[in-house]
Short mmCIF file of C-alpha atoms in Angstrom, two decimals:
data_model
loop_
_atom_site.label_atom_id
_atom_site.label_comp_id
_atom_site.label_asym_id
_atom_site.label_seq_id
_atom_site.Cartn_x
_atom_site.Cartn_y
_atom_site.Cartn_z
CA MET A 1 -47.07 -0.65 25.38
CA ALA A 2 -48.00 -4.19 26.38
CA SER A 3 -46.92 -5.51 22.99
CA THR A 4 -43.54 -3.76 23.36
CA GLU A 5 -43.04 -5.25 26.83
CA LEU A 6 -43.94 -8.71 25.55
CA ALA A 7 -41.60 -8.30 22.57
CA THR A 8 -38.76 -7.29 24.93
CA GLU A 9 -39.32 -10.36 27.11
CA ARG A 10 -39.46 -12.57 24.05
CA ALA A 11 -36.21 -11.03 22.76
CA LEU A 12 -34.50 -11.74 26.10
CA TYR A 13 -35.65 -15.37 26.00
CA VAL A 14 -34.62 -15.90 22.37
CA GLY A 15 -31.27 -14.19 22.92
CA ASN A 16 -30.50 -16.30 25.99
CA THR A 17 -31.44 -19.50 24.16
CA ILE A 18 -29.23 -18.80 21.14
CA ALA A 19 -26.40 -17.60 23.39
CA ALA A 20 -26.53 -20.84 25.39
CA VAL A 21 -26.11 -22.89 22.20
CA ILE A 22 -23.18 -20.75 21.02
CA TYR A 23 -21.62 -20.96 24.48
CA GLY A 24 -21.51 -24.75 24.18
CA GLY A 25 -19.74 -24.43 20.84
CA ILE A 26 -17.21 -21.97 22.27
CA LEU A 27 -16.52 -24.31 25.19
CA PHE A 28 -15.73 -27.13 22.74
CA ILE A 29 -13.55 -24.89 20.55
CA TYR A 30 -11.57 -23.69 23.56
CA THR A 31 -11.04 -27.24 24.86
CA TYR A 32 -9.95 -28.51 21.45
CA SER A 33 -7.68 -25.49 20.84
CA THR A 34 -6.02 -25.99 24.22
CA TYR A 35 -5.39 -29.65 23.39
CA LEU A 36 -3.82 -28.72 20.04
CA LEU A 37 -1.71 -25.98 21.59
CA MET A 38 -0.37 -28.24 24.31
CA ALA A 39 0.50 -30.90 21.72
CA SER A 40 2.14 -28.48 19.28
CA ARG A 41 5.79 -27.56 18.96
CA GLU A 42 5.15 -23.83 19.23
CA PRO A 43 7.24 -21.89 21.79
CA ILE A 44 5.87 -22.38 25.30
CA GLN A 45 5.26 -18.63 25.74
CA ARG A 46 3.09 -18.52 22.63
CA ARG A 47 1.09 -21.58 23.71
CA LEU A 48 0.55 -20.25 27.24
CA PHE A 49 -0.49 -16.84 25.91
CA TYR A 50 -3.22 -18.16 23.61
CA THR A 51 -4.41 -20.71 26.17
CA GLY A 52 -4.64 -18.03 28.86
CA PHE A 53 -6.19 -15.47 26.50
CA GLY A 54 -8.89 -17.89 25.41
CA GLY A 55 -9.49 -18.99 29.00
CA ILE A 56 -10.03 -15.42 30.21
CA LEU A 57 -12.46 -14.79 27.36
CA LEU A 58 -14.37 -17.95 28.27
CA ILE A 59 -14.59 -16.87 31.92
CA LEU A 60 -15.88 -13.43 30.93
CA LEU A 61 -18.48 -14.97 28.62
CA THR A 62 -19.53 -17.34 31.41
CA ILE A 63 -20.13 -14.37 33.71
CA ALA A 64 -22.13 -12.49 31.06
CA THR A 65 -24.21 -15.56 30.15
CA ALA A 66 -24.89 -16.43 33.80
CA SER A 67 -25.96 -12.83 34.40
CA ASN A 68 -28.51 -12.91 31.57
CA LEU A 69 -29.85 -16.28 32.64
CA ALA A 70 -30.13 -15.19 36.28
CA PHE A 71 -31.99 -12.05 35.23
CA GLY A 72 -34.50 -14.11 33.25
CA GLU A 73 -34.93 -16.64 36.05
CA LEU A 74 -35.62 -13.92 38.63
CA MET A 75 -37.96 -11.99 36.33
CA TRP A 76 -40.07 -14.93 35.14
CA ILE A 77 -39.98 -17.29 38.11
CA GLU A 78 -38.76 -15.93 41.45
CA LYS A 79 -40.18 -12.39 41.20
CA ARG A 80 -43.03 -12.81 38.74
CA ASP A 81 -45.64 -11.85 41.40
CA ASN A 82 -43.98 -8.50 42.13
CA PRO A 83 -46.14 -5.40 41.49
CA GLY A 84 -46.19 -4.72 37.78
CA GLY A 85 -45.01 -8.23 36.91
CA PRO A 86 -41.99 -9.05 34.72
CA PRO A 87 -42.05 -5.73 32.78
CA ALA A 88 -41.76 -3.69 36.00
CA PHE A 89 -39.02 -6.00 37.28
CA PHE A 90 -37.14 -5.62 33.96
CA ASP A 91 -37.10 -1.82 34.15
CA ALA A 92 -36.34 -1.68 37.90
CA ASN A 93 -33.42 -4.13 37.88
CA LEU A 94 -31.36 -3.31 34.81
CA ALA A 95 -28.90 -1.62 37.20
CA ALA A 96 -28.81 -4.63 39.56
CA TRP A 97 -25.30 -5.75 40.49
CA TYR A 98 -25.44 -8.97 38.48
CA ASN A 99 -26.50 -7.11 35.33
CA VAL A 100 -23.72 -4.56 35.76
CA PHE A 101 -21.26 -7.40 36.39
CA GLY A 102 -22.40 -9.12 33.18
CA THR A 103 -22.16 -5.89 31.17
CA ALA A 104 -18.66 -5.26 32.51
CA ALA A 105 -17.60 -8.81 31.60
CA ASP A 106 -18.94 -8.48 28.06
CA SER A 107 -17.26 -5.10 27.63
CA ALA A 108 -13.93 -6.46 28.87
CA ALA A 109 -14.21 -9.40 26.47
CA ASN A 110 -14.87 -7.01 23.58
CA ILE A 111 -11.83 -4.90 24.50
CA MET A 112 -9.67 -8.04 24.50
CA ALA A 113 -11.15 -9.35 21.24
CA ASP A 114 -10.63 -6.04 19.44
CA ALA A 115 -7.04 -5.93 20.68
CA LEU A 116 -6.40 -9.39 19.21
CA LEU A 117 -8.02 -8.39 15.93
CA LEU A 118 -5.84 -5.27 15.77
CA TYR A 119 -2.76 -7.41 16.38
CA ARG A 120 -3.80 -9.86 13.65
CA CYS A 121 -4.22 -6.93 11.24
CA TYR A 122 -0.72 -5.75 12.18
CA ILE A 123 0.69 -9.22 11.48
CA ILE A 124 -1.12 -9.71 8.16
CA TRP A 125 0.11 -6.30 6.99
CA GLU A 126 3.69 -7.44 7.64
CA SER A 127 4.13 -5.54 10.94
CA ARG A 128 3.63 -2.06 9.50
CA LEU A 129 2.79 0.22 12.41
CA GLN A 130 1.59 3.07 10.21
CA VAL A 131 -1.20 0.85 8.87
CA ILE A 132 -2.89 0.41 12.26
CA VAL A 133 -2.65 4.00 13.56
CA ILE A 134 -6.25 4.98 12.73
CA PRO A 135 -7.78 1.67 13.96
CA ALA A 136 -5.74 2.00 17.16
CA ILE A 137 -7.13 5.50 17.83
CA ILE A 138 -10.69 4.24 17.27
CA TYR A 139 -9.95 1.30 19.55
CA LEU A 140 -8.91 3.63 22.37
CA GLY A 141 -12.08 5.67 21.92
CA SER A 142 -14.19 2.51 21.97
CA THR A 143 -12.50 1.36 25.17
CA ALA A 144 -13.18 4.71 26.85
CA MET A 145 -16.87 4.60 25.87
CA ALA A 146 -17.18 1.02 27.14
CA ILE A 147 -15.81 2.03 30.53
CA MET A 148 -18.13 5.05 30.73
CA MET A 149 -21.12 2.89 29.77
CA VAL A 150 -20.38 0.35 32.52
CA ILE A 151 -19.97 3.11 35.12
CA GLU A 152 -23.21 4.82 34.11
CA SER A 153 -25.13 1.54 33.95
CA ALA A 154 -24.23 0.93 37.61
CA MET A 155 -26.03 4.09 38.75
CA PRO A 156 -29.32 3.52 40.64
CA MET A 157 -32.34 3.14 38.32
CA SER A 158 -30.07 3.39 35.27
CA ASN A 159 -31.32 1.85 32.02
CA LEU A 160 -28.91 0.45 29.46
CA TRP A 161 -31.52 0.95 26.74
CA ARG A 162 -32.52 4.53 27.56
CA GLY A 163 -30.96 7.73 28.87
CA LEU A 164 -27.28 8.51 29.41
CA ALA A 165 -26.23 4.86 29.75
CA ALA A 166 -27.78 4.16 26.35
CA GLN A 167 -25.95 7.13 24.84
CA PHE A 168 -22.63 5.80 26.07
CA GLY A 169 -23.67 2.32 24.93
CA ILE A 170 -24.54 3.45 21.42
CA SER A 171 -21.27 5.41 21.22
CA TRP A 172 -19.34 2.32 22.32
CA VAL A 173 -21.07 0.00 19.84
CA ALA A 174 -20.71 2.56 17.03
CA LEU A 175 -16.98 2.92 17.66
CA THR A 176 -16.31 -0.80 18.02
CA VAL A 177 -18.38 -1.57 14.91
CA GLY A 178 -16.55 1.18 13.01
CA PHE A 179 -13.26 -0.29 14.22
CA ASN A 180 -14.29 -3.75 13.04
CA ILE A 181 -15.44 -2.47 9.64
CA ILE A 182 -12.08 -0.78 9.03
CA VAL A 183 -9.95 -3.66 10.30
CA THR A 184 -12.08 -6.25 8.49
CA ALA A 185 -11.77 -4.32 5.22
CA MET A 186 -8.01 -4.04 5.69
CA ILE A 187 -7.57 -7.75 6.39
CA VAL A 188 -9.90 -8.87 3.58
CA SER A 189 -8.24 -6.59 1.02
CA ARG A 190 -4.78 -7.76 2.11
CA LEU A 191 -5.68 -11.45 1.93
CA LEU A 192 -7.34 -11.03 -1.47
CA PHE A 193 -4.25 -9.21 -2.75
CA ILE A 194 -1.99 -11.97 -1.45
CA HIS A 195 -4.31 -14.63 -2.90
CA ARG A 196 -3.93 -13.15 -6.39
CA LYS A 197 -0.19 -12.76 -5.92
CA VAL A 198 0.50 -16.32 -4.80
CA GLN A 199 -2.05 -18.26 -6.84
CA PHE A 200 0.70 -19.54 -9.17
CA VAL A 201 3.23 -20.13 -6.38
CA LEU A 202 1.42 -22.00 -3.59
CA THR A 203 -0.41 -25.29 -3.84
CA ASP A 204 -4.20 -25.45 -3.72
CA GLU A 205 -4.05 -26.67 -0.12
CA GLN A 206 -1.77 -23.81 0.93
CA ARG A 207 -3.93 -21.19 -0.80
CA SER A 208 -7.02 -22.60 0.86
CA ALA A 209 -5.37 -22.57 4.29
CA TYR A 210 -4.02 -19.03 4.15
CA THR A 211 -6.12 -17.10 1.63
CA GLY A 212 -9.24 -19.24 1.15
CA THR A 213 -12.82 -18.33 2.06
CA ALA A 214 -12.62 -19.82 5.56
CA ALA A 215 -9.33 -18.04 6.25
CA ILE A 216 -10.77 -14.70 5.13
CA LEU A 217 -13.96 -15.12 7.18
CA VAL A 218 -12.12 -16.09 10.37
CA GLU A 219 -9.06 -13.86 10.15
CA SER A 220 -11.11 -10.77 9.24
CA ALA A 221 -13.94 -11.46 11.75
CA LEU A 222 -16.40 -10.70 8.95
CA PRO A 223 -19.47 -12.41 10.54
CA PHE A 224 -18.84 -10.51 13.80
CA THR A 225 -18.64 -7.22 11.92
CA VAL A 226 -21.89 -7.85 10.02
CA LEU A 227 -23.70 -8.81 13.23
CA GLY A 228 -22.31 -5.68 14.89
CA ILE A 229 -23.82 -3.51 12.16
CA VAL A 230 -27.21 -5.15 12.74
CA TYR A 231 -26.91 -4.66 16.50
CA LEU A 232 -25.98 -1.00 16.10
CA ALA A 233 -29.00 -0.38 13.86
CA THR A 234 -31.44 -2.01 16.30
CA TYR A 235 -29.81 -0.31 19.31
CA ILE A 236 -30.13 3.15 17.76
CA LYS A 237 -33.78 2.53 16.85
CA GLY A 238 -34.49 1.23 20.35
CA VAL A 239 -36.53 -1.72 19.10
CA PRO A 240 -37.10 -4.74 21.42
CA SER A 241 -35.14 -7.05 19.11
CA ALA A 242 -32.00 -5.14 20.09
CA VAL A 243 -32.00 -7.15 23.33
CA ALA A 244 -31.75 -10.47 21.47
CA VAL A 245 -29.25 -9.21 18.91
CA GLY A 246 -27.13 -7.67 21.66
CA ILE A 247 -26.96 -10.92 23.63
CA VAL A 248 -25.98 -12.92 20.53
CA TRP A 249 -23.46 -10.25 19.51
CA GLY A 250 -21.96 -10.59 23.00
CA THR A 251 -21.27 -14.28 22.37
CA PHE A 252 -19.67 -13.50 18.99
CA VAL A 253 -17.33 -11.18 20.89
CA VAL A 254 -15.76 -14.36 22.28
CA LEU A 255 -16.49 -16.78 19.42
CA THR A 256 -14.51 -14.72 16.89
CA PRO A 257 -11.15 -14.70 18.73
CA GLN A 258 -11.65 -18.34 19.75
CA LEU A 259 -11.85 -19.29 16.07
CA ILE A 260 -8.66 -17.34 15.41
CA ILE A 261 -6.97 -19.15 18.30
CA LEU A 262 -8.16 -22.46 16.82
CA ARG A 263 -6.43 -21.56 13.55
CA VAL A 264 -3.28 -20.70 15.52
CA ALA A 265 -3.47 -24.02 17.36
CA SER A 266 -4.00 -25.87 14.07
CA GLY A 267 -0.91 -24.24 12.59
CA VAL A 268 -2.71 -22.48 9.71
CA ALA A 269 -3.07 -18.98 11.15
CA TRP A 270 -1.11 -16.05 9.77
CA SER A 271 2.10 -15.24 11.63
CA LYS A 272 5.24 -13.20 11.03
CA ASP A 273 6.93 -16.33 9.68
CA THR A 274 4.02 -16.93 7.28
CA CYS A 275 4.32 -13.41 5.87
CA SER A 276 8.11 -13.64 5.42
CA ARG A 277 7.91 -17.10 3.80
CA ILE A 278 5.23 -16.05 1.31
CA THR A 279 7.07 -12.82 0.51
CA GLN A 280 10.30 -14.73 -0.13
CA THR A 281 8.50 -17.32 -2.26
CA THR A 282 6.75 -14.73 -4.43
CA THR A 283 9.99 -12.76 -4.79
CA LEU A 284 11.85 -15.84 -5.98
CA TYR A 285 8.99 -16.62 -8.38
CA ASP A 286 9.02 -13.09 -9.78
CA ASN A 287 12.79 -13.14 -10.15
CA SER A 288 12.71 -16.48 -11.96
CA ASN A 289 10.08 -15.14 -14.34
CA SER A 290 12.17 -12.03 -14.95
CA SER A 291 15.25 -14.13 -15.63
CA SER A 292 13.28 -16.35 -17.96
CA GLY A 293 11.93 -13.33 -19.79
CA SER A 294 15.42 -11.83 -20.12
CA SER A 295 16.81 -15.11 -21.50
CA ASN A 296 14.07 -15.21 -24.11
CA MET A 297 14.84 -11.65 -25.16
CA ILE A 298 18.55 -12.43 -25.47
CA SER A 299 17.93 -15.56 -27.53
CA LYS A 300 15.67 -13.59 -29.88
CA ASN A 301 18.14 -10.69 -30.17
CA PRO A 302 21.67 -12.20 -30.41
#
């Protein structure tokens, strides 16, 4: 029991430390993206949307990070002499208002990030609504479970890692991870298909920007999806490391869309115009090849 309590405290410390480092990176990415957006020639509505979207995500992450840090500070410093010590404080205060506030902020950020990822999938698949029907249904279910988890975690003596709150939490993580697996697979498969289709049409620089490894990793949110699978596995098992993985996963909830926004600000993200231009280019290339092939056949068969 003591070893489990110590492992849980260690996981909280490690998770907070890693999250603080990632938070600094996200702050830089948001600042740089905002600078690029304000200096770009994109329509003002588009620039304001991505600036505001990224800013809201950063605020939500700030709330969640501050909540985790405050919880650690109270448990290890301010209230360490309470009866039962830090382990008793941990169990008794998981439903404290600041923890619930942090959980709600993280959940809201995840809902926003998944919505952006769903929209990016819609764009990359050339605005085909039928393609995103199933992911959209899973997204709605994930959102409902997130809301239920936050409500239950606010109940007196509730525990996010055990009981009904944990059941809602596992359901939420399972649905959002399932959503990310499906959407990631759809985006990766689409980009790989386009990469093969345009490899003789676009330049090396253009292929790298739109269908290269970095583009696939960022546009598909692949690292976030893999980390989500790890978090789900540890959450279901109820191991202490789930605390650390969950905190880090919470920062990736914001890091992933911020990287997409950075690509948008840099002018290399997929858009409706990108899809139409590439489609037109490949069509012209295919037509020219067909014409060339027909001419060769005619010359050989006068």
